[in-house]
Short mmCIF file of C-alpha atoms and ligand atoms in Angstrom, two decimals:
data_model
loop_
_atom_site.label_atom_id
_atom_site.label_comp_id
_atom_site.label_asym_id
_atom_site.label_seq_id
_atom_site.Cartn_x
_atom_site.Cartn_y
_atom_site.Cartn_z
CA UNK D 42 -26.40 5.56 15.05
CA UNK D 43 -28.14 7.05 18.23
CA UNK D 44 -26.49 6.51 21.39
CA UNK D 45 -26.80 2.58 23.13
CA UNK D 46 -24.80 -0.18 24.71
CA UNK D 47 -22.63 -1.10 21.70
CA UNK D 48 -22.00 -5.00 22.76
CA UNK D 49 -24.96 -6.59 20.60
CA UNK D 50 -23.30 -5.01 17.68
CA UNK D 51 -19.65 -6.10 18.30
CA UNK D 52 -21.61 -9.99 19.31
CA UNK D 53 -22.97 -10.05 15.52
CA UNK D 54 -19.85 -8.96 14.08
CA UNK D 55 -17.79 -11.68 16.31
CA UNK D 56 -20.95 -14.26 14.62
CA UNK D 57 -19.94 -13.06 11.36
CA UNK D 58 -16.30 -14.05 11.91
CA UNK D 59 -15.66 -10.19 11.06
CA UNK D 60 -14.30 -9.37 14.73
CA UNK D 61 -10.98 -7.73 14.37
CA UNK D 62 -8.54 -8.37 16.83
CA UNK D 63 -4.54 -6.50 17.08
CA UNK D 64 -1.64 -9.08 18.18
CA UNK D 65 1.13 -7.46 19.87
CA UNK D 66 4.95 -8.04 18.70
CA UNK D 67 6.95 -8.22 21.62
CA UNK D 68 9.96 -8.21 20.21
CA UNK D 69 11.85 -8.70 16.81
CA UNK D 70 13.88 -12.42 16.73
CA UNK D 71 17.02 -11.24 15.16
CA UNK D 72 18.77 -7.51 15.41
CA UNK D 73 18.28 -5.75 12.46
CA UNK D 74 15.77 -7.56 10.99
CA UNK D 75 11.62 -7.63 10.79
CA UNK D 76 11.37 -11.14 9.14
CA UNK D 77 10.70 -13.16 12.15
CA UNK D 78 8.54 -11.65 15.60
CA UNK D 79 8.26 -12.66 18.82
CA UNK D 80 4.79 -13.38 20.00
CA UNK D 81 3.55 -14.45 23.40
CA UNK D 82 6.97 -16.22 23.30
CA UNK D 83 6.62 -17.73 20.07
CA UNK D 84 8.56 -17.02 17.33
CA UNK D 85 7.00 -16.28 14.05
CA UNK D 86 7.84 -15.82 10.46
CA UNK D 87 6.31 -12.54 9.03
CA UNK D 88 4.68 -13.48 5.94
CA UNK D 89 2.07 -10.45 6.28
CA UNK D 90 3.79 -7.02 6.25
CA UNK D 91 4.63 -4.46 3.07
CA UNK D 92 8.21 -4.59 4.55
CA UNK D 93 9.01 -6.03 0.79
CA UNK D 94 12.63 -4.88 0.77
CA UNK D 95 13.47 -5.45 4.60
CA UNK D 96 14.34 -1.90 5.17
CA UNK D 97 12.12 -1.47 7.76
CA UNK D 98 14.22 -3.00 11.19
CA UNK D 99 17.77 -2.03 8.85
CA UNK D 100 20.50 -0.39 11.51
CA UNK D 101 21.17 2.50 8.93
CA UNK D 102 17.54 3.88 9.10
CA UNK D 103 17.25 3.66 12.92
CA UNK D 104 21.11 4.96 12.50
CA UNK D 105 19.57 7.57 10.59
CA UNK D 106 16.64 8.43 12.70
CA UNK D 107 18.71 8.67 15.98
CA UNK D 108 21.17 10.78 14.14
CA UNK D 109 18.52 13.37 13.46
CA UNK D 110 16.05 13.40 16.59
CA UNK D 111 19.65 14.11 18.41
CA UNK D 112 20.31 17.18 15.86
CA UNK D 113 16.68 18.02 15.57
CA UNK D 114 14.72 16.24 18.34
CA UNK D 115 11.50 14.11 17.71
CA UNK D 116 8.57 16.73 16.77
CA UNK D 117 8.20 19.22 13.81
CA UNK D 118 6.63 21.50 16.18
CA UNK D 119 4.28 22.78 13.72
CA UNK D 120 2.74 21.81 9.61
CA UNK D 121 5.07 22.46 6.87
CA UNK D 122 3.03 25.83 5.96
CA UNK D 123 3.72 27.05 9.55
CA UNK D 124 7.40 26.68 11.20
CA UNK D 125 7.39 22.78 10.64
CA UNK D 126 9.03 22.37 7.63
CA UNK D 127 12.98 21.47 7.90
CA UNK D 128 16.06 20.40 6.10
CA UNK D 129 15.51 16.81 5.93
CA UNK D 130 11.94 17.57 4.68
CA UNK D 131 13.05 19.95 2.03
CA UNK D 132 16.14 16.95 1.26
CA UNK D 133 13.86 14.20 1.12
CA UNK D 134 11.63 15.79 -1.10
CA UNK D 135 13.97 16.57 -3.93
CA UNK D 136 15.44 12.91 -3.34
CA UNK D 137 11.80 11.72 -4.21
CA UNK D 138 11.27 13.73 -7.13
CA UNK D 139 15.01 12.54 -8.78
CA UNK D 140 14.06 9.08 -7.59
CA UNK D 141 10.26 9.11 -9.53
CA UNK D 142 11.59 11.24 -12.48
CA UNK D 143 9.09 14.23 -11.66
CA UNK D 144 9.56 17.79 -11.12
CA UNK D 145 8.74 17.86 -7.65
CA UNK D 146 7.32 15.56 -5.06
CA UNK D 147 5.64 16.73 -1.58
CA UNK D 148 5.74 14.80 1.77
CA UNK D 149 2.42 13.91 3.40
CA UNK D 150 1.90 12.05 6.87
CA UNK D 151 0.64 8.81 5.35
CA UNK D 152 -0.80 7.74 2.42
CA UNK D 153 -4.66 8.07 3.70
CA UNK D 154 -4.05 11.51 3.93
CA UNK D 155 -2.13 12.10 0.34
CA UNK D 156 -5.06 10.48 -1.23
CA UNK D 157 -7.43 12.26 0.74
CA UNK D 158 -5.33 15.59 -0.12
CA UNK D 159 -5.09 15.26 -3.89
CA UNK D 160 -8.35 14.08 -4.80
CA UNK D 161 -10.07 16.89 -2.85
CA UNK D 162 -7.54 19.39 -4.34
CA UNK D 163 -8.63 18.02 -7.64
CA UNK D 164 -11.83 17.34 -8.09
CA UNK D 165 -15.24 18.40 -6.38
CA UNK D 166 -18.84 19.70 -6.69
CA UNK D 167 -20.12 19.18 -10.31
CA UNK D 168 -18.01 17.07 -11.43
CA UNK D 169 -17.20 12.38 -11.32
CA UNK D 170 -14.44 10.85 -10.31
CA UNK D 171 -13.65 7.21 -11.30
CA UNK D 172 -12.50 4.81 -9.50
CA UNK D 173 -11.32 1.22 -10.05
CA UNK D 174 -13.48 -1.02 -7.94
CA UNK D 175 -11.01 -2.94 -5.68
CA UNK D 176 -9.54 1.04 -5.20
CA UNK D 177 -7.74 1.18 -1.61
CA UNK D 178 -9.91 2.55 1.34
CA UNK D 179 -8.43 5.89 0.97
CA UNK D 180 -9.06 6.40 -2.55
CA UNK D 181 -13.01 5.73 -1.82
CA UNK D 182 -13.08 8.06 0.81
CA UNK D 183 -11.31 10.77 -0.61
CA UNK D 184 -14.19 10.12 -3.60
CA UNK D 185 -16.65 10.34 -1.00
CA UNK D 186 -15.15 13.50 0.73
CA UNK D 187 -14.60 15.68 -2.40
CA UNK D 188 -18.30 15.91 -3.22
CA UNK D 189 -17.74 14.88 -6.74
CA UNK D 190 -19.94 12.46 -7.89
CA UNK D 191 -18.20 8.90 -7.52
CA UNK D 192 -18.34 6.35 -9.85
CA UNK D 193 -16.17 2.59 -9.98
CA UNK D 194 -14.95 0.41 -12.87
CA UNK D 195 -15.19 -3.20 -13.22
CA UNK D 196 -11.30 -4.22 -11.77
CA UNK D 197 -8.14 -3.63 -14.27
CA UNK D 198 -11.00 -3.12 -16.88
CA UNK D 199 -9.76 -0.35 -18.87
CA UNK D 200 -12.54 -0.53 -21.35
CA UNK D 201 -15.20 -0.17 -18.65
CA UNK D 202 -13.34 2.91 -17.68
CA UNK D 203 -13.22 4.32 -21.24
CA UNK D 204 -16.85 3.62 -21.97
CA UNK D 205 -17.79 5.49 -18.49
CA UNK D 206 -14.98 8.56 -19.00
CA UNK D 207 -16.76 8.72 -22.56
CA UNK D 208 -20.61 9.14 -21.31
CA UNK D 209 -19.75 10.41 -17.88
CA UNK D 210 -22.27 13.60 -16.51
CA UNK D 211 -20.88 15.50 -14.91
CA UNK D 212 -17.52 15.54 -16.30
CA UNK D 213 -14.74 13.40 -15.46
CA UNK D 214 -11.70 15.05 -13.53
CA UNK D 215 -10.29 12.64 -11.75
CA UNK D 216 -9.56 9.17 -12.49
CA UNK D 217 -7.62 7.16 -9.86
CA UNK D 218 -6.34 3.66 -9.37
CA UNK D 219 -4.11 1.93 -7.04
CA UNK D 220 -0.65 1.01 -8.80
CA UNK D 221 -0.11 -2.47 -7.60
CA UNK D 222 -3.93 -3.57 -5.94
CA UNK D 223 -3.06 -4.09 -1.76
CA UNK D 224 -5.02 -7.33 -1.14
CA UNK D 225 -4.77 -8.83 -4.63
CA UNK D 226 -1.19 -7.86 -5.47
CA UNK D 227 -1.91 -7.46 -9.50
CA UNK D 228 -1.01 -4.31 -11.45
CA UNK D 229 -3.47 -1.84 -12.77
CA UNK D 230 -3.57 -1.31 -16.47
CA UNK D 231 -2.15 2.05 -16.92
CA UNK D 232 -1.46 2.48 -19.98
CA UNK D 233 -4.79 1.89 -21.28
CA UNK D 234 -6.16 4.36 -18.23
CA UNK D 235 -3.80 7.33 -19.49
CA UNK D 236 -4.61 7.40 -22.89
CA UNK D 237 -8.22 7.55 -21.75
CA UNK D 238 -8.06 9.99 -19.03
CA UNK D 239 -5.72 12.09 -21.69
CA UNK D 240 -8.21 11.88 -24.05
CA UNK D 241 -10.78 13.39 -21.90
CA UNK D 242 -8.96 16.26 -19.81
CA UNK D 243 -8.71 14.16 -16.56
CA UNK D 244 -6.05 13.48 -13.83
CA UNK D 245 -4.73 10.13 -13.56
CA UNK D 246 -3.71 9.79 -10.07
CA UNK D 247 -1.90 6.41 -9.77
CA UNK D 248 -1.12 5.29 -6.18
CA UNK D 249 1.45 3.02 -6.15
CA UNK D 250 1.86 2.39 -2.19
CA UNK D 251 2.92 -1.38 -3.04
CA UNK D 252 4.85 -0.68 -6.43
CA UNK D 253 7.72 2.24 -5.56
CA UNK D 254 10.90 0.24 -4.45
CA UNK D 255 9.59 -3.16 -5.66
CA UNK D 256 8.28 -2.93 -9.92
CA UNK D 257 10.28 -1.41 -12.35
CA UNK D 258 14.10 -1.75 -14.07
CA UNK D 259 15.24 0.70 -11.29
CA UNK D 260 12.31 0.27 -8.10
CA UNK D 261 10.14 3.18 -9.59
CA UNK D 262 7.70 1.10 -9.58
CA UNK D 263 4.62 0.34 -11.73
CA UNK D 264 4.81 3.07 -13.39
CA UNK D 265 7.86 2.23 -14.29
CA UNK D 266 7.12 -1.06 -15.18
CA UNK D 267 4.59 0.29 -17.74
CA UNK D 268 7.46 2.81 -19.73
CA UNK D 269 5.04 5.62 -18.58
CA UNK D 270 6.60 9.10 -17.78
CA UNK D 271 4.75 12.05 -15.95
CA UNK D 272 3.08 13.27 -18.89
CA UNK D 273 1.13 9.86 -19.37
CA UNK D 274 0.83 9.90 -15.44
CA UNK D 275 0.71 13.11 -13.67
CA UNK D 276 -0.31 12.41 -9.70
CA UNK D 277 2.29 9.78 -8.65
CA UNK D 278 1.15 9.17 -5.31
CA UNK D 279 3.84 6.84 -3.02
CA UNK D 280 3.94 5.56 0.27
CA UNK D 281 7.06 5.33 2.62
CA UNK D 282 5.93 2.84 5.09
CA UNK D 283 6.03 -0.10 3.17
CA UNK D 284 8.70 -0.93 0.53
CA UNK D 285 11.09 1.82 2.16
CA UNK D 286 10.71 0.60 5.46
CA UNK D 287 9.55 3.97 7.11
CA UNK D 288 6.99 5.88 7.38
CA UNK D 289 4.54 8.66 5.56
CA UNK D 290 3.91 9.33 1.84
CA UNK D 291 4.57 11.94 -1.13
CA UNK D 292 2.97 12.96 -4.25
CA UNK D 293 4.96 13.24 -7.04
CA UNK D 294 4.50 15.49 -10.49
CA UNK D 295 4.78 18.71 -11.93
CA UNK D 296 6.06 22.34 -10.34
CA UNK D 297 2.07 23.38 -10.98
CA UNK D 298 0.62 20.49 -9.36
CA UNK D 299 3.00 20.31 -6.06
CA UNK D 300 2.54 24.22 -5.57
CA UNK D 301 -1.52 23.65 -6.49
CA UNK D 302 -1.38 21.13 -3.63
CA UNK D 303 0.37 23.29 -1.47
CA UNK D 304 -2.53 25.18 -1.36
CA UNK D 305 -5.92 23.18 -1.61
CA UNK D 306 -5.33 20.00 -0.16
CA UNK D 307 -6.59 20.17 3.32
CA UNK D 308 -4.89 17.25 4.54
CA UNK D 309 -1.18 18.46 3.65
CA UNK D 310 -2.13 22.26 5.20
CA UNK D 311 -3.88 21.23 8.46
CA UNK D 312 -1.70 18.90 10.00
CA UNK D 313 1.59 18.64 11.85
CA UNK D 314 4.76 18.03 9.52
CA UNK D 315 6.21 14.58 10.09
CA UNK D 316 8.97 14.19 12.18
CA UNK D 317 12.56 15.33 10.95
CA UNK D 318 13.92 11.67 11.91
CA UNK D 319 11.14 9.87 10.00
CA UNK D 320 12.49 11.98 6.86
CA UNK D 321 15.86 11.02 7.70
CA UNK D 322 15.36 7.17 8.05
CA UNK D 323 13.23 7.35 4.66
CA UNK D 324 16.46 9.19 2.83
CA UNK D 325 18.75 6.74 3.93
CA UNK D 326 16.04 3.57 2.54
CA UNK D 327 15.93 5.68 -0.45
CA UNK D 328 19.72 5.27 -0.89
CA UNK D 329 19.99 1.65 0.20
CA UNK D 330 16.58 1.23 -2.10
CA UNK D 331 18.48 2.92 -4.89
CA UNK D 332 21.91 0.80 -4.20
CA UNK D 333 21.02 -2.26 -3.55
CA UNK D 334 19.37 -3.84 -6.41
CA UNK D 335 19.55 -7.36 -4.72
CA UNK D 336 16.64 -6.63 -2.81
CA UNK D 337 14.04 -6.22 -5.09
CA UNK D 338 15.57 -8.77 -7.28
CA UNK D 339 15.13 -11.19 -4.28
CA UNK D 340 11.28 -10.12 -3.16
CA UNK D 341 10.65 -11.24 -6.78
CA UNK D 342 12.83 -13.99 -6.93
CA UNK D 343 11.12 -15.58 -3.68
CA UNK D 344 7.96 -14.53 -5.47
CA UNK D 345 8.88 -16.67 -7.88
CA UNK D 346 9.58 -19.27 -6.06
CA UNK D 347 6.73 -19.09 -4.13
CA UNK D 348 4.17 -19.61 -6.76
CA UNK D 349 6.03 -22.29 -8.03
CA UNK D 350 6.50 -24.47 -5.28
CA UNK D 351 2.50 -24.29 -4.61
CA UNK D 352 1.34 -24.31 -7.79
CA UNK D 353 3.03 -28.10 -7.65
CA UNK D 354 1.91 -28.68 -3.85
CA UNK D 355 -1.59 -28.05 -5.64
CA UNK D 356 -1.85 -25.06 -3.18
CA UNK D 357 -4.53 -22.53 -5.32
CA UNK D 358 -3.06 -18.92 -6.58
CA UNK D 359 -4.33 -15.86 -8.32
CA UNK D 360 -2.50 -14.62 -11.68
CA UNK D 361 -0.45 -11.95 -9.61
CA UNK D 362 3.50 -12.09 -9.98
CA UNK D 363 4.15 -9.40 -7.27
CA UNK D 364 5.12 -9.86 -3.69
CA UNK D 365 1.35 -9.83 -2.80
CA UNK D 366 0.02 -13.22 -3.04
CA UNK D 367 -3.72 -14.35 -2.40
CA UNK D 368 -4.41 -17.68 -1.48
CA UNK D 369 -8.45 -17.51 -2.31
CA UNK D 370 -9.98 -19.48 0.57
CA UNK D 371 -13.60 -17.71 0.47
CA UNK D 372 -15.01 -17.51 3.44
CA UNK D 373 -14.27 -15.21 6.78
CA UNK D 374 -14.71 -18.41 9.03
CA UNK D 375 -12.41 -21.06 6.41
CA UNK D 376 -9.99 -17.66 6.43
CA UNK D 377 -9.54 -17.59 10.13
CA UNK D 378 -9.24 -21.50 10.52
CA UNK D 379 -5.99 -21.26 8.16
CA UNK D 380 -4.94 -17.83 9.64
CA UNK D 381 -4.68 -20.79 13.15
CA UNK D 382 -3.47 -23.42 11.42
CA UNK D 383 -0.46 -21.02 10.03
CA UNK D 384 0.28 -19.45 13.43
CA UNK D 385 0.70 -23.26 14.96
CA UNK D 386 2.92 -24.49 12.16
CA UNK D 387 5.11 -20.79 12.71
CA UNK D 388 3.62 -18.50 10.00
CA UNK D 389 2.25 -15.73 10.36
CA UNK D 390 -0.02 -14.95 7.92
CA UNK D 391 -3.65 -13.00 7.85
CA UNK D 392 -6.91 -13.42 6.98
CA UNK D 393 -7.81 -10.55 4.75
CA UNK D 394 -12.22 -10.73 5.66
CA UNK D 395 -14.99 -8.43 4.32
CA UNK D 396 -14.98 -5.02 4.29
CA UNK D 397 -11.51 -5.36 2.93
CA UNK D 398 -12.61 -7.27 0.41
CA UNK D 399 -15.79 -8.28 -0.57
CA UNK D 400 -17.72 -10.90 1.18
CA UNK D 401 -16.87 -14.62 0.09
CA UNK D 402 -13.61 -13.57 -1.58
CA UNK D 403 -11.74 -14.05 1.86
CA UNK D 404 -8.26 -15.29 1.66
CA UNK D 405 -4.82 -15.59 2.84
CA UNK D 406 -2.72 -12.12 2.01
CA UNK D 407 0.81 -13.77 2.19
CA UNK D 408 3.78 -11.09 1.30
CA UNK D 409 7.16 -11.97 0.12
CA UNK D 410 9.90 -9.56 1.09
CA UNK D 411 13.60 -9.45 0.60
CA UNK D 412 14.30 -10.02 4.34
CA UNK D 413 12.83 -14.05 3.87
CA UNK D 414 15.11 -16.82 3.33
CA UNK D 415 14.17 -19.43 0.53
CA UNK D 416 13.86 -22.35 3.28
CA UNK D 417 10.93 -20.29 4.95
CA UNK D 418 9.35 -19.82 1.49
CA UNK D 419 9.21 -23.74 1.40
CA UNK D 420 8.54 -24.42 4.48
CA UNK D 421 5.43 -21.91 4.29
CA UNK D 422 4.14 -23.71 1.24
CA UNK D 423 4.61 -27.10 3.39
CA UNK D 424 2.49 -26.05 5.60
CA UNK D 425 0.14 -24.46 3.40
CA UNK D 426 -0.68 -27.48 1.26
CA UNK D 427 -1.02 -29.18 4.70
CA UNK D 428 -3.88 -26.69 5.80
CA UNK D 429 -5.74 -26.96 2.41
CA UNK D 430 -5.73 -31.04 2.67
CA UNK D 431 -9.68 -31.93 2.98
CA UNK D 432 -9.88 -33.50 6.58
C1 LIG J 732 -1.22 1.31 2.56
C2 LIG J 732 -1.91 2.03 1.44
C3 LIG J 732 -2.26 3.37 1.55
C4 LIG J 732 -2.13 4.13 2.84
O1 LIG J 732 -0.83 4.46 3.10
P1 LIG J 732 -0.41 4.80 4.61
O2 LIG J 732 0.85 5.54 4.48
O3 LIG J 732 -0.31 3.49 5.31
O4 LIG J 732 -1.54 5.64 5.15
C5 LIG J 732 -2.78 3.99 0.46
N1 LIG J 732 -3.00 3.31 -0.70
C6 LIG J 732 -2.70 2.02 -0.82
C7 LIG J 732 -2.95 1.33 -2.12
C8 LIG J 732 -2.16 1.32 0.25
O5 LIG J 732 -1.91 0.03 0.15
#
């Protein structure tokens, strides 16, 4: 858009109930923990971060991270390809790829940029890459970026995907799908998607920002969960920010693919190297991750117990049995009215509004994580069923 005053077009999006807004935690209620926030002097339970296994206020990673930045200070200095890459980089990464199964993983700054880095490594001019529909932000714009010509699939519809990897012109090269979906919390059906993208010569790139640590006999997540190995899947994308309480992401898979990536993807070659510290904090979540069981086991359990304790307070749900729970509500204004309603009663939880999903499927995103007590589950669904009372 040309240059002009910018305030008639931030009035109509404040009309449209779309206005974003940031609260500020002031503080964290109890030492070592991220379940409950301080805000404006209230205090507030967190039902709305990816924090699912409470790793991310845990003494041993800010142990961890002051450890480090005291060995190795706070910046890299430089990108990986340059002078930035260091011990707890080269450590982490070899933790990652024991902890996914795979050859070799890579760190990235975030998970935006991983995405961004593989599918533009992968695919490009001449050629489609498919998407699932409700794909994460990142996974659209990396689609956008690459050139390729982009093409989406009905959600979790497999058969929609085969039917489009079958007729697509330009070929196929890269099919992609977020693990566990962020704002509806079910689980892509990737079984179904390998066998297809196998049968046709593509990647299957599976992000699973919201799966590693959480699905899965031993956290590995959806992938995992489905009894595929890196054959059936070979981009394992993960994120370290949410489930492991840090920060930054990695791509997983084969010798080939890591030292492929090392060279084409643009967002891993032109950018500073994450801090040493953040690589230490993530090694120690990977242990505790690894150790202690109990915390997954309790993200689900609360799930669990979530779902039903409103299913019987007639509170509405989707079909998802991860830590990601909807509550459909369907429109921005309705969505914000709860989001209030929540805040007053002690709850934070947000209104997830259009673009993030589309338009009239507004809802409630409220996250169960290991760090939540079962009291606060009930309590939450107390006030819940309160909110959804007609007035
Ligand atoms: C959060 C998220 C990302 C981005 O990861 P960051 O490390 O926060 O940049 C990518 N994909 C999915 C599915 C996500 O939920």
């Amino acid at each position: 858009m040309k240059r002009q005053p910018l305030e008639p077009a931030l009035e109509a999006i404040e009309r449209q109930h779309l206005r974003r807004r940031r609260t500020t935690v002031d503080a964290y209620a109890e030492p070592g923990s991220h379940a409950s926030v301080i805000v404006d002097g209230r205090r507030l339970v967190d039902f709305s971060s990816n924090d699912y296994l409470g790793l991310a206020g845990h003494p041993a990673l800010a142990a961890a991270m002051a450890e480090c930045a005291g060995r190795c200070g706070a910046g890299s200095g430089a990108s990986h390809l340059i002078s930035g890459h260091g011990r707890e980089h080269a450590a982490l990464e070899e933790e990652l790829a024991a902890f996914t199964g795979r050859d070799r993983a890579l760190l990235f700054s975030t998970g935006y940029m991983a995405n961004l880095g593989v599918v533009t490594a992968l695919a490009g001019r001449g050629e489609s890459v498919l998407l699932d529909r409700l794909s994460h932000a990142s996974l659209i714009d990396a689609g956008l970026l690459c050139g390729a010509r982009l093409r989406r699939y009905r959600h979790c519809d497999a058969d929609a995907a085969r039917r489009l990897l079958a007729e697509s012109t330009p070929p196929t090269t890269v099919v992609a799908t977020d693990g566990v979906f962020s704002m509806d919390g079910d689980v892509a059906p990737l079984r179904a998607l390998s066998e297809s993208a196998r049968a046709h010569d593509a990647w299957l790139v599976v992000d699973d920002a919201h799966g590693i640590g959480v699905l899965g006999a031993n956290g590995r997540g959806a992938v995992e969960l489905a009894g595929l190995g890196s054959e059936e899947v070979p981009v394992l994308v993960g994120t370290l920010g949410k489930a492991l309480g840090s920060f930054g992401a990695f791509v997983a898979g084969s010798q080939a693919l890591i030292d492929f990536l090392i060279q084409r993807a643009r967002p891993y070659v032109y950018t500073t190297a994450l801090p040493q510290p953040v690589a230490a904090a993530t090694r120690a979540a990977l242990r505790i991750a690894r150790e202690e069981s109990w915390r997954r086991e309790r993200a689900l359990a609360l799930t669990a117990r979530f779902r039903a304790a409103a299913r019987q307070a007639g509170v509405p749900l989707t079909g998802s049995v991860t830590p990601i729970q909807p509550i459909p509500i369907g429109s921005a204004r309705a969505a914000l009215e709860a989001q209030q309603a929540l805040l007053r009663a002690g709850f934070w939880v947000v209104a997830i509004r259009a673009p993030t999903v589309p338009a009239g499927e507004e809802r409630l995103r409220v996250t169960l994580t290991a760090g939540h007590d079962e009291h606060q589950v009930d309590a939450l669904v107390e006030s819940l069923s309160r909110i959804r009372a007609p007035a």
